[in-house]
PDB file of C-alpha atoms in Angstrom:
ATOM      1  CA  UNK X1447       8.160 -18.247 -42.646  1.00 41.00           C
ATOM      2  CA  UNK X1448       9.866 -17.374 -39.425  1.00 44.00           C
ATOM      3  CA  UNK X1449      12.068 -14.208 -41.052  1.00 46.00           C
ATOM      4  CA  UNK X1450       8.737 -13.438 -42.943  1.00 45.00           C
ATOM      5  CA  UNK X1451       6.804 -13.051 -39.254  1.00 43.00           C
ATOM      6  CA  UNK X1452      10.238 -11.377 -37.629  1.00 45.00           C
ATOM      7  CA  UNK X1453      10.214  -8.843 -40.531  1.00 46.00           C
ATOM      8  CA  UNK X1454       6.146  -8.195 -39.721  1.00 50.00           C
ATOM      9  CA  UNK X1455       7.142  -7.462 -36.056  1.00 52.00           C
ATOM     10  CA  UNK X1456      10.641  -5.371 -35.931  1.00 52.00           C
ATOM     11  CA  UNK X1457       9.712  -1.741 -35.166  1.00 50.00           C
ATOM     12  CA  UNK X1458      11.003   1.539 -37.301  1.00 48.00           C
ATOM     13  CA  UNK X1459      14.402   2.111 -35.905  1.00 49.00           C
ATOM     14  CA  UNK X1460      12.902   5.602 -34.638  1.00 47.00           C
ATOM     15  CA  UNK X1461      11.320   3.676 -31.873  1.00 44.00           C
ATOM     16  CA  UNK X1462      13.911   1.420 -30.887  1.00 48.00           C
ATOM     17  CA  UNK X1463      17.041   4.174 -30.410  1.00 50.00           C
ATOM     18  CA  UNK X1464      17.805   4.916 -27.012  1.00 53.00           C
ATOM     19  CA  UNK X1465      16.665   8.402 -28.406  1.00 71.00           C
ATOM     20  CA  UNK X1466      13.148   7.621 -28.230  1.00 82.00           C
ATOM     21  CA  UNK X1467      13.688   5.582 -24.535  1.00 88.00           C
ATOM     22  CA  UNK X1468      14.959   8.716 -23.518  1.00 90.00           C
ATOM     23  CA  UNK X1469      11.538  10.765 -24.580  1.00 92.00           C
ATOM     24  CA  UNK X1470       9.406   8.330 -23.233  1.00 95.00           C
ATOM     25  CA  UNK X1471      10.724   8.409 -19.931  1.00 96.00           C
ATOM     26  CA  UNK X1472      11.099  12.527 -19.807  1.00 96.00           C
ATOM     27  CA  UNK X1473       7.318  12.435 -20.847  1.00 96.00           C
ATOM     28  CA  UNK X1474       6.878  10.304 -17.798  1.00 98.00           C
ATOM     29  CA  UNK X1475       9.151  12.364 -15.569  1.00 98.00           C
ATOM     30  CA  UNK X1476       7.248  15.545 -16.835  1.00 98.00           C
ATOM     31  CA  UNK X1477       3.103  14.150 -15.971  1.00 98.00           C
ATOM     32  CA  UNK X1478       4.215  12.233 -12.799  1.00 98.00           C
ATOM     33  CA  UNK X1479       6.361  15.533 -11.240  1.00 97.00           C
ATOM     34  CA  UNK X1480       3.540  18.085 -12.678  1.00 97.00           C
ATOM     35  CA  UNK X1481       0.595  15.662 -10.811  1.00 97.00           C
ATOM     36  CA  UNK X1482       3.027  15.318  -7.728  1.00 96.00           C
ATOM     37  CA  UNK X1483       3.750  19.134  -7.473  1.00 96.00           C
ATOM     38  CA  UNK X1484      -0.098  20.268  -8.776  1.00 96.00           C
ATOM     39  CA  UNK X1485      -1.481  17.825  -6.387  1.00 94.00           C
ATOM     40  CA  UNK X1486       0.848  19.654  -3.478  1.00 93.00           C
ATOM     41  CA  UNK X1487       2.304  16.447  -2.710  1.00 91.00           C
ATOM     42  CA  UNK X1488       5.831  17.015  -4.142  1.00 93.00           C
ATOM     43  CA  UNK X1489       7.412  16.882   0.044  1.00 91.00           C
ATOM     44  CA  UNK X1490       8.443  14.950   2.275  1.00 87.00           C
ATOM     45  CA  UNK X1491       5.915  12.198   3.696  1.00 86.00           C
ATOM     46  CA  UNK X1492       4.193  12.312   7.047  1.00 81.00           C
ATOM     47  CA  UNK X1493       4.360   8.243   7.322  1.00 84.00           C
ATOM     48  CA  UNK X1494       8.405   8.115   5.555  1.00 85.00           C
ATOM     49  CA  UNK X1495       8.665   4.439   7.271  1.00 93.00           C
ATOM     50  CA  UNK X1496      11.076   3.593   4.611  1.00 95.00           C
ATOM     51  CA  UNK X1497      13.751   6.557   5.045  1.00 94.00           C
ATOM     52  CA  UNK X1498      13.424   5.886   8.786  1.00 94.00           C
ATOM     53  CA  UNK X1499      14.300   2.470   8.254  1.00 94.00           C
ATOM     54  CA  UNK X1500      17.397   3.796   6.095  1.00 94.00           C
ATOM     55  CA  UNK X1501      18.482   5.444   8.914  1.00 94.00           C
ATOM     56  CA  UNK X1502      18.270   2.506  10.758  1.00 92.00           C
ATOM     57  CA  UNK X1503      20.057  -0.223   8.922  1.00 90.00           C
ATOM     58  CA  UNK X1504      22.528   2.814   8.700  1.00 90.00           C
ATOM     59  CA  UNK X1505      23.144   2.626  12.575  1.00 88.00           C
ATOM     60  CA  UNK X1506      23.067  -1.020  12.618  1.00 84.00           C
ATOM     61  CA  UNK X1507      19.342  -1.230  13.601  1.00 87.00           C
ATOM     62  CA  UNK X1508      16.059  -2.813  12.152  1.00 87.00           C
ATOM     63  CA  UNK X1509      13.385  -1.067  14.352  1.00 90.00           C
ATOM     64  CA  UNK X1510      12.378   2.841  14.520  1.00 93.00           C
ATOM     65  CA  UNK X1511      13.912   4.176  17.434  1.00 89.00           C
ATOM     66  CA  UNK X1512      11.473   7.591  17.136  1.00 86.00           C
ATOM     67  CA  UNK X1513       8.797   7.329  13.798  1.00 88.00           C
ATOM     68  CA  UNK X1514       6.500  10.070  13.206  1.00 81.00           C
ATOM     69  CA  UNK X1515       3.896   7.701  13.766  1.00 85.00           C
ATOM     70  CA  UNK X1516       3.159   4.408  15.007  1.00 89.00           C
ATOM     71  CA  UNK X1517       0.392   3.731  11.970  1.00 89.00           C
ATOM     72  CA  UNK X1518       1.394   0.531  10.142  1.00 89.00           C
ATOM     73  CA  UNK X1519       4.143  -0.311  12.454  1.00 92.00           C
ATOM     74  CA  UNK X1520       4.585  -3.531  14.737  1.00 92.00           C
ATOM     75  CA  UNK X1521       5.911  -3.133  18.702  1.00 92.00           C
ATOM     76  CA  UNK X1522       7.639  -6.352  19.219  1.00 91.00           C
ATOM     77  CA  UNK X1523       9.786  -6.727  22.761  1.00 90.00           C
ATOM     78  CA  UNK X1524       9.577  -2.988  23.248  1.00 91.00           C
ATOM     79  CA  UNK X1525      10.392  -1.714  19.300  1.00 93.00           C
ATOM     80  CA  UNK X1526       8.920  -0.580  16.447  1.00 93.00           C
ATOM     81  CA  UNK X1527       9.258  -2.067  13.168  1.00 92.00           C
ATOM     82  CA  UNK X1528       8.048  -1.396   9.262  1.00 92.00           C
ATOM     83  CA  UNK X1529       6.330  -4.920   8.817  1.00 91.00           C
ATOM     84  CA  UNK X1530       6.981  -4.009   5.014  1.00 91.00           C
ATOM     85  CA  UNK X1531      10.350  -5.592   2.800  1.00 90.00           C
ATOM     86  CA  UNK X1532      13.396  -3.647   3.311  1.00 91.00           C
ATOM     87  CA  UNK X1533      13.964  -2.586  -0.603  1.00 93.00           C
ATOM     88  CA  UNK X1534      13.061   0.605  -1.476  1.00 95.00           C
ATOM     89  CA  UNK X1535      14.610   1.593   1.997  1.00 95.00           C
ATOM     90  CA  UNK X1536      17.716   0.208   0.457  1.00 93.00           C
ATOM     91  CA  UNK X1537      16.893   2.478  -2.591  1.00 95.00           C
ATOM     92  CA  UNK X1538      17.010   5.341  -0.158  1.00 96.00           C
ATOM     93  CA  UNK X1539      19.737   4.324   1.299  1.00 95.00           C
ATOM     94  CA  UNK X1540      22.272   7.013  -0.666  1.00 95.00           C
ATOM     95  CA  UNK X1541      19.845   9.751  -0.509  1.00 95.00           C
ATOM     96  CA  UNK X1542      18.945   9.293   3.454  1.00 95.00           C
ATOM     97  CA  UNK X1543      23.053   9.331   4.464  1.00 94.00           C
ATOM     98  CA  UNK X1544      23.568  12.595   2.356  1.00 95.00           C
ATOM     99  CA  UNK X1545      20.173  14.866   3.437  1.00 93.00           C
ATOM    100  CA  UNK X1546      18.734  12.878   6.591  1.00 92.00           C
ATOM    101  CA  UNK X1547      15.282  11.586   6.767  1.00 92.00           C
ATOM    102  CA  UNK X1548      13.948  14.236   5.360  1.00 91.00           C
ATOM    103  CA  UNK X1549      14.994  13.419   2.190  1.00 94.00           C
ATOM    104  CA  UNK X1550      11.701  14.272  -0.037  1.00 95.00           C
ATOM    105  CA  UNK X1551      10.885  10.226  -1.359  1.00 95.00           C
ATOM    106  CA  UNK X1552       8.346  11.541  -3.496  1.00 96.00           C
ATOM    107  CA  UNK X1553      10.937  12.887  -5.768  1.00 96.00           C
ATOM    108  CA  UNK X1554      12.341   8.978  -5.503  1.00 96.00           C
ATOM    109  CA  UNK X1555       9.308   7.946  -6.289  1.00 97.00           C
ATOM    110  CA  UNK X1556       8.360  10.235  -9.592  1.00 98.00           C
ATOM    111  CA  UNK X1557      11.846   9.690 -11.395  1.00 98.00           C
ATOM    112  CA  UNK X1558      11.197   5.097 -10.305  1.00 98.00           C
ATOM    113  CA  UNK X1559       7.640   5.671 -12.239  1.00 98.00           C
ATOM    114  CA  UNK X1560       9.195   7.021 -15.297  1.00 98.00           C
ATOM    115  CA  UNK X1561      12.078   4.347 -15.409  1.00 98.00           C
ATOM    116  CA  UNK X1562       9.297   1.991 -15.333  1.00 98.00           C
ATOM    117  CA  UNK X1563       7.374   3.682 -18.083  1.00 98.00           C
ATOM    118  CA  UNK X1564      10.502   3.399 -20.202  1.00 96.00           C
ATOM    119  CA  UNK X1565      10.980  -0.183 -19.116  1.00 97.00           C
ATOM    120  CA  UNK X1566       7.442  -0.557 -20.344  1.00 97.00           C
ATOM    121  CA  UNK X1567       8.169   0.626 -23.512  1.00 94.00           C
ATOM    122  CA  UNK X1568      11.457  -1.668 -23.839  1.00 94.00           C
ATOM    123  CA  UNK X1569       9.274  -4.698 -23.004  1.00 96.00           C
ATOM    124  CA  UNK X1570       7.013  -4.012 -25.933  1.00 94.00           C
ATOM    125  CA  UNK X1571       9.164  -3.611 -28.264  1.00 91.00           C
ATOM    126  CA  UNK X1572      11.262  -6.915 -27.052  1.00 92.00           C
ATOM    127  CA  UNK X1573       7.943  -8.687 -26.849  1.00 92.00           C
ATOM    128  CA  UNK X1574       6.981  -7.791 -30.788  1.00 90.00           C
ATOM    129  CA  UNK X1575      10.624  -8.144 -31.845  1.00 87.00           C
ATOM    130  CA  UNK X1576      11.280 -11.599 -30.401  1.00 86.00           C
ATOM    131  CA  UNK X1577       7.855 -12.775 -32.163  1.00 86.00           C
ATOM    132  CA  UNK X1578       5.765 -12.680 -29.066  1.00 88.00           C
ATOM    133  CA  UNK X1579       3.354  -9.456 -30.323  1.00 88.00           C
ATOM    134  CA  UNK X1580       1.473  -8.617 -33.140  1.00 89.00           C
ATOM    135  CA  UNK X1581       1.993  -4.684 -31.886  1.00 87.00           C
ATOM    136  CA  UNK X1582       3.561  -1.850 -34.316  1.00 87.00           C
ATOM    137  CA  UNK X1583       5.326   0.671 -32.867  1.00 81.00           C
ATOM    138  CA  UNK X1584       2.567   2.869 -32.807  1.00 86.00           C
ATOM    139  CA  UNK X1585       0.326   0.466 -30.866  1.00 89.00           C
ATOM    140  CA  UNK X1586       3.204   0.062 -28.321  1.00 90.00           C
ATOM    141  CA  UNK X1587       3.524   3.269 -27.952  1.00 89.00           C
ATOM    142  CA  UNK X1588      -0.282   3.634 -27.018  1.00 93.00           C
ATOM    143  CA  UNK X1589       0.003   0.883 -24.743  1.00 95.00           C
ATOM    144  CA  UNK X1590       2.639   2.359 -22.818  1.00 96.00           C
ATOM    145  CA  UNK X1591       0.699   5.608 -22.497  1.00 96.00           C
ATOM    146  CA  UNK X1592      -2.071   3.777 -21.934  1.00 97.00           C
ATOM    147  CA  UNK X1593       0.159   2.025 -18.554  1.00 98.00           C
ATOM    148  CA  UNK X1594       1.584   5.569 -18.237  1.00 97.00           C
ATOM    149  CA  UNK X1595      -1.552   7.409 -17.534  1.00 97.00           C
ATOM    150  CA  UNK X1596      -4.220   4.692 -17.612  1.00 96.00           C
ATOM    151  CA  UNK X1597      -3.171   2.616 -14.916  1.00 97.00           C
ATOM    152  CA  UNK X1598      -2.992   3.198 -10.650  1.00 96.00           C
ATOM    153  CA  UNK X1599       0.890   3.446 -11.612  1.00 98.00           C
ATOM    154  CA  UNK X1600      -0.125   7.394 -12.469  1.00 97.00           C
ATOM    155  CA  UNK X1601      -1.376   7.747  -9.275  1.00 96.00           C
ATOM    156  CA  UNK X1602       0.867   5.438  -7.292  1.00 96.00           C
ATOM    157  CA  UNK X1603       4.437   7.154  -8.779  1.00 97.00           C
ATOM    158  CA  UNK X1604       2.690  10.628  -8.031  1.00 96.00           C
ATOM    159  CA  UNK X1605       2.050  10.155  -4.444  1.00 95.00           C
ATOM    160  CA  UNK X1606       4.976   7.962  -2.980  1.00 92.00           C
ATOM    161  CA  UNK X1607       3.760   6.907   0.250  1.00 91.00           C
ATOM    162  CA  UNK X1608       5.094   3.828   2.205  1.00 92.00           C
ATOM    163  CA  UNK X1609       2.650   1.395   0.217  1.00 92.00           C
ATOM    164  CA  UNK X1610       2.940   2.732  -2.894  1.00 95.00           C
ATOM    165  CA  UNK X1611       6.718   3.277  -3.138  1.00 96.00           C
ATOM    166  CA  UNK X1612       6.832   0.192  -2.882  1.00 96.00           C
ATOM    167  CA  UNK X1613       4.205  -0.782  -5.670  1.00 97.00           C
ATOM    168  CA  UNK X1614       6.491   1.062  -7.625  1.00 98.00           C
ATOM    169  CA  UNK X1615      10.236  -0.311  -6.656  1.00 97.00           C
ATOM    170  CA  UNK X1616       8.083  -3.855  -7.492  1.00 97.00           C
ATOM    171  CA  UNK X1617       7.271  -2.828 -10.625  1.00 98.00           C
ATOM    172  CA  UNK X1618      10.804  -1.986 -11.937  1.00 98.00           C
ATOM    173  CA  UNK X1619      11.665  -5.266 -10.699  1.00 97.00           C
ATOM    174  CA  UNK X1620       9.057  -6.847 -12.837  1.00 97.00           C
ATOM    175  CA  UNK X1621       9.315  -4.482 -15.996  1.00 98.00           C
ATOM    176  CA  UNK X1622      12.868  -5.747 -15.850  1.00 97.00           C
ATOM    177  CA  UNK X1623      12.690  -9.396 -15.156  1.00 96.00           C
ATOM    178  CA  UNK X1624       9.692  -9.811 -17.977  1.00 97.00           C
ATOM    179  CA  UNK X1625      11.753  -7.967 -20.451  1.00 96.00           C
ATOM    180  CA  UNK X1626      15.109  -9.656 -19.641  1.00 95.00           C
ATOM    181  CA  UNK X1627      13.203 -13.004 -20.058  1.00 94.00           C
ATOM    182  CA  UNK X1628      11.935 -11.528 -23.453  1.00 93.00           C
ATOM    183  CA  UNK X1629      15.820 -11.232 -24.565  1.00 93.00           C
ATOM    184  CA  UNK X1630      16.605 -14.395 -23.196  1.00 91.00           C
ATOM    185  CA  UNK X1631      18.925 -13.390 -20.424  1.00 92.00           C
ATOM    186  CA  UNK X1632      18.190 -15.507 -17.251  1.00 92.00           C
ATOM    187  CA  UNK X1633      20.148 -14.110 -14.832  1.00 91.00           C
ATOM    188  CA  UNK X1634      19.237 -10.083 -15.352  1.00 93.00           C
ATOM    189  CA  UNK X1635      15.523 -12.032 -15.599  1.00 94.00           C
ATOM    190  CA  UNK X1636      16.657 -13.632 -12.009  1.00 93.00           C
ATOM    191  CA  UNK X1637      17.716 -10.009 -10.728  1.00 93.00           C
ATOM    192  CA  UNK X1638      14.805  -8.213 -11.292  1.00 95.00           C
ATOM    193  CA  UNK X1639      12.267 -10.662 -10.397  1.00 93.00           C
ATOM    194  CA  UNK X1640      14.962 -10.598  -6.943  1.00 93.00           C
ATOM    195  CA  UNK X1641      14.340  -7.119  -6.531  1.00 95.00           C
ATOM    196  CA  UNK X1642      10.701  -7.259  -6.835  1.00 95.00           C
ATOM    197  CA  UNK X1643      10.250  -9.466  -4.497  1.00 93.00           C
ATOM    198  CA  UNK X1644      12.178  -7.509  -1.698  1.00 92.00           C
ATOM    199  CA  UNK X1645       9.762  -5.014  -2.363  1.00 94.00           C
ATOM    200  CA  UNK X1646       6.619  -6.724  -2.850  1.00 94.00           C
ATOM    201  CA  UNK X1647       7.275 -10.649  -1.966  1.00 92.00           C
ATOM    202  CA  UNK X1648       3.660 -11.211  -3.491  1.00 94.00           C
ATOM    203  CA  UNK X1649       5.317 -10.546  -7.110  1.00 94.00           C
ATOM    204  CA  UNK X1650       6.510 -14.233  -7.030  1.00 92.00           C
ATOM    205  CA  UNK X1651       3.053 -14.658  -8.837  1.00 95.00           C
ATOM    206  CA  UNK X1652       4.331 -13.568 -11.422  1.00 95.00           C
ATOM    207  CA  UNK X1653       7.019 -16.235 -11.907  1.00 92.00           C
ATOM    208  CA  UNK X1654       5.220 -18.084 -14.628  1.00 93.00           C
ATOM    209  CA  UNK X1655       4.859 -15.256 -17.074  1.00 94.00           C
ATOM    210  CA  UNK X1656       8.812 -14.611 -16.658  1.00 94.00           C
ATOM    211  CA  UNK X1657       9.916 -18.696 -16.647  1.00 91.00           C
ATOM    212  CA  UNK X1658       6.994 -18.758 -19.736  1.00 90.00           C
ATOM    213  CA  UNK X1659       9.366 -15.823 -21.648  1.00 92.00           C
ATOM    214  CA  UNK X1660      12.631 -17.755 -21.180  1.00 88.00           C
ATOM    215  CA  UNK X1661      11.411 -20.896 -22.237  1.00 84.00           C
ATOM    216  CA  UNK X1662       9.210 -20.144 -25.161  1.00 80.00           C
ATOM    217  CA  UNK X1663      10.240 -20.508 -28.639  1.00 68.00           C
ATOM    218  CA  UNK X1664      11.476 -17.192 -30.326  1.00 58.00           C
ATOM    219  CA  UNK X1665      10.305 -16.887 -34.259  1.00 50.00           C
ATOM    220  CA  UNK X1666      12.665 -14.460 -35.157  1.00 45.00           C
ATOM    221  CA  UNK X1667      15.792 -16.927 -33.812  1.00 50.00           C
ATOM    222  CA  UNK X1668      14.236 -20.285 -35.221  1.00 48.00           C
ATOM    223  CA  UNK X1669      14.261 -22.040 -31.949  1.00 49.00           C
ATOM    224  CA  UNK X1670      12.696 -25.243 -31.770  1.00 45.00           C
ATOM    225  CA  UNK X1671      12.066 -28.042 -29.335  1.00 46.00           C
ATOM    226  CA  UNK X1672      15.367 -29.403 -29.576  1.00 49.00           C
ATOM    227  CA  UNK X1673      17.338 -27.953 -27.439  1.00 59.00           C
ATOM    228  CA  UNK X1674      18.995 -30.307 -24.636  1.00 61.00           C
ATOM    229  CA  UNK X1675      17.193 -30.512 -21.837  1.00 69.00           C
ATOM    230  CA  UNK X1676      20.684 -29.345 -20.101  1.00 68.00           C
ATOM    231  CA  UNK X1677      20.641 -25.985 -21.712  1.00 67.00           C
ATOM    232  CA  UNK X1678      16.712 -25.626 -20.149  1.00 70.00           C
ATOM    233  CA  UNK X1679      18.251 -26.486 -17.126  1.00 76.00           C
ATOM    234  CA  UNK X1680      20.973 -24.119 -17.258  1.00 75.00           C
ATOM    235  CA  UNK X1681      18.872 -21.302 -17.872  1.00 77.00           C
ATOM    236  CA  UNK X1682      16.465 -22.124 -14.927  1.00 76.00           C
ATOM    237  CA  UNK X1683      19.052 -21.715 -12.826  1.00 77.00           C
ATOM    238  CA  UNK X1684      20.158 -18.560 -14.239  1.00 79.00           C
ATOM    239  CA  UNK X1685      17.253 -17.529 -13.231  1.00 83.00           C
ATOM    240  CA  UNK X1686      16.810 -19.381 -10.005  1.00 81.00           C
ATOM    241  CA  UNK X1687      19.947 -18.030  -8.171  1.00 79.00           C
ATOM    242  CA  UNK X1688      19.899 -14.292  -8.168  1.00 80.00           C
ATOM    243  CA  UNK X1689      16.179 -14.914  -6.880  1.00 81.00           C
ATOM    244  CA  UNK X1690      17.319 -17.356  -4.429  1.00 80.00           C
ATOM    245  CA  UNK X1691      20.449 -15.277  -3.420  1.00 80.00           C
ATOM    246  CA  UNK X1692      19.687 -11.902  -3.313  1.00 75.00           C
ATOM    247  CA  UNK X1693      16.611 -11.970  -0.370  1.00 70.00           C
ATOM    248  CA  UNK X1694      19.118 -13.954   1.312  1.00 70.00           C
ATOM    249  CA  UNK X1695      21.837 -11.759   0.866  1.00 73.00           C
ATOM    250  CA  UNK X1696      19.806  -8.373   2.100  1.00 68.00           C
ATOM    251  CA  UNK X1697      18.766 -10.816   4.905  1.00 66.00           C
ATOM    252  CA  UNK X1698      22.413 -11.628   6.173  1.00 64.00           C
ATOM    253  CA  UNK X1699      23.149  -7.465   5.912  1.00 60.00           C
ATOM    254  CA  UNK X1700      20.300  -6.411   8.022  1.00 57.00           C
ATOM    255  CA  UNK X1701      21.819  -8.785  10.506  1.00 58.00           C
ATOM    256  CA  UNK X1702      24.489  -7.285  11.092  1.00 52.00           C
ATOM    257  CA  UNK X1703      25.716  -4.816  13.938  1.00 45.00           C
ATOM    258  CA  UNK X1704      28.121  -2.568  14.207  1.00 43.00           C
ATOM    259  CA  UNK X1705      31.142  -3.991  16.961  1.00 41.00           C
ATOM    260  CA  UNK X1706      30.528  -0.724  19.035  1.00 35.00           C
ATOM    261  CA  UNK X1707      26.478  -1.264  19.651  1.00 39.00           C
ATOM    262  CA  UNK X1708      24.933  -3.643  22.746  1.00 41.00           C
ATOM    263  CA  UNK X1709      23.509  -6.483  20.312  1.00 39.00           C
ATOM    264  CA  UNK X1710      20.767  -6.788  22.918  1.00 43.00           C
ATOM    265  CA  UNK X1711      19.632  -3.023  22.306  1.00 41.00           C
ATOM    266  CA  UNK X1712      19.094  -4.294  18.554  1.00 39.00           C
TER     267      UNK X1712
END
């Protein structure tokens, strides 16, 4: 019975090479860059908190010594800072050192959507695979257009400002964590549910649909209730740690300050 429901759920092999991945995402790339560049909002943003703050943590700094604006931001003691989690600044970390705040995040921000478009489609397929969907390939494939295009993620990946950057670096996170739970890998689960929540903390909402994929039974594998209840716990904390560790982590790094710098000027 369970190889008879696994054999109703695999999908055509055309849909699960890395060849059709690679479509779905250039299809993304393609409708999020045209809306971005149509819209005339392919450039650099007016309110770029996060590739100031790249600068920043690049001098050894957490608050804006000279933003473009002062919307969104909090004075505390004298300084300005982005009251929003540090992640996709650490995103634009790369991009910030080698063009300068300038750097056009938009562009960031279009080729993050279509990654998660093609994470969408990955999840779909894990999800029918694993015993989880009743989708065909050909409904998945709507229902990632239909997250594509249907959904504020259009919208949000085309326009890149400070709030919705960061809708999008969460979603990645989340795309990734849900479909790492689907293929039963706890700590790449644990990593992208991590990121997410440096980028949007209020993601950790979402931790029962992930802990749900890890822990369910999977048709296609045969699993039953009998596994030891020290594997369970091995793979919740698999999952735990990279969530636990990595906010931590980014923590400890924005602490620090380089040898040369007046710690009280930080």
């Amino acid at each position: 019975m369970n190889d008879e429901l696994a054999g109703n759920h695999q999908f055509p092999p055309s849909f699960i090479t890395q060849h059709s991945t690679l479509i779905v995402f250039l299809a993304a790339l393609l409708l999020y860059g045209l809306t971005a560049l149509l819209g005339g909002n392919f450039h650099h943003q007016e309110f770029a908190y996060f590739n100031q703050l790249a600068d920043a943590l690049m001098r050894g700094s957490l608050y804006l010594p000279n933003p473009d604006s002062t919307h969104d931001l909090i004075l505390f003691a004298g300084r300005l800072y982005v009251p929003f989690p540090p992640g996709p600044a650490l995103l634009l970390l790369p991009w910030v050192a080698a063009v300068g705040v300038g750097f056009n995040e938009v562009a960031l921000s279009v080729v993050v959507g279509a990654v998660n478009v093609a994470l969408m489609a990955r999840l779909l397929q894990s999800l029918t695979f694993q015993g989880h969907s009743r989708l065909d390939g050909t409904g998945a494939l709507w229902l990632t257009a239909l997250f594509a295009a249907g959904t504020v993620h259009w919208v949000s990946a085309a326009t890149g400002s400070v709030s919705f950057l960061a809708h999008i670096c969460a979603v990645t996170g989340l795309t990734l964590a849900l479909w790492q739970a689907a293929e039963r890998r706890p700590w790449l689960a644990g990593l992208g549910m991590a990121w997410a929540l440096v980028c949007r903390p209020t993601v950790v909402l979402a931790t029962p649909a992930v802990l749900g994929l890890l822990l369910a039974p999977v048709a296609a594998q045969q699993e039953t209730a009998s596994r030891s209840s020290r594997h369970w716990l091995g793979v919740a904390l698999a999952y735990a740690v990279p969530v636990l560790a990595l906010p931590r982590i980014i923590e400890k790094i924005q602490k620090i300050r380089p040898k040369t710098m007046n710690p009280k000027s930080c």
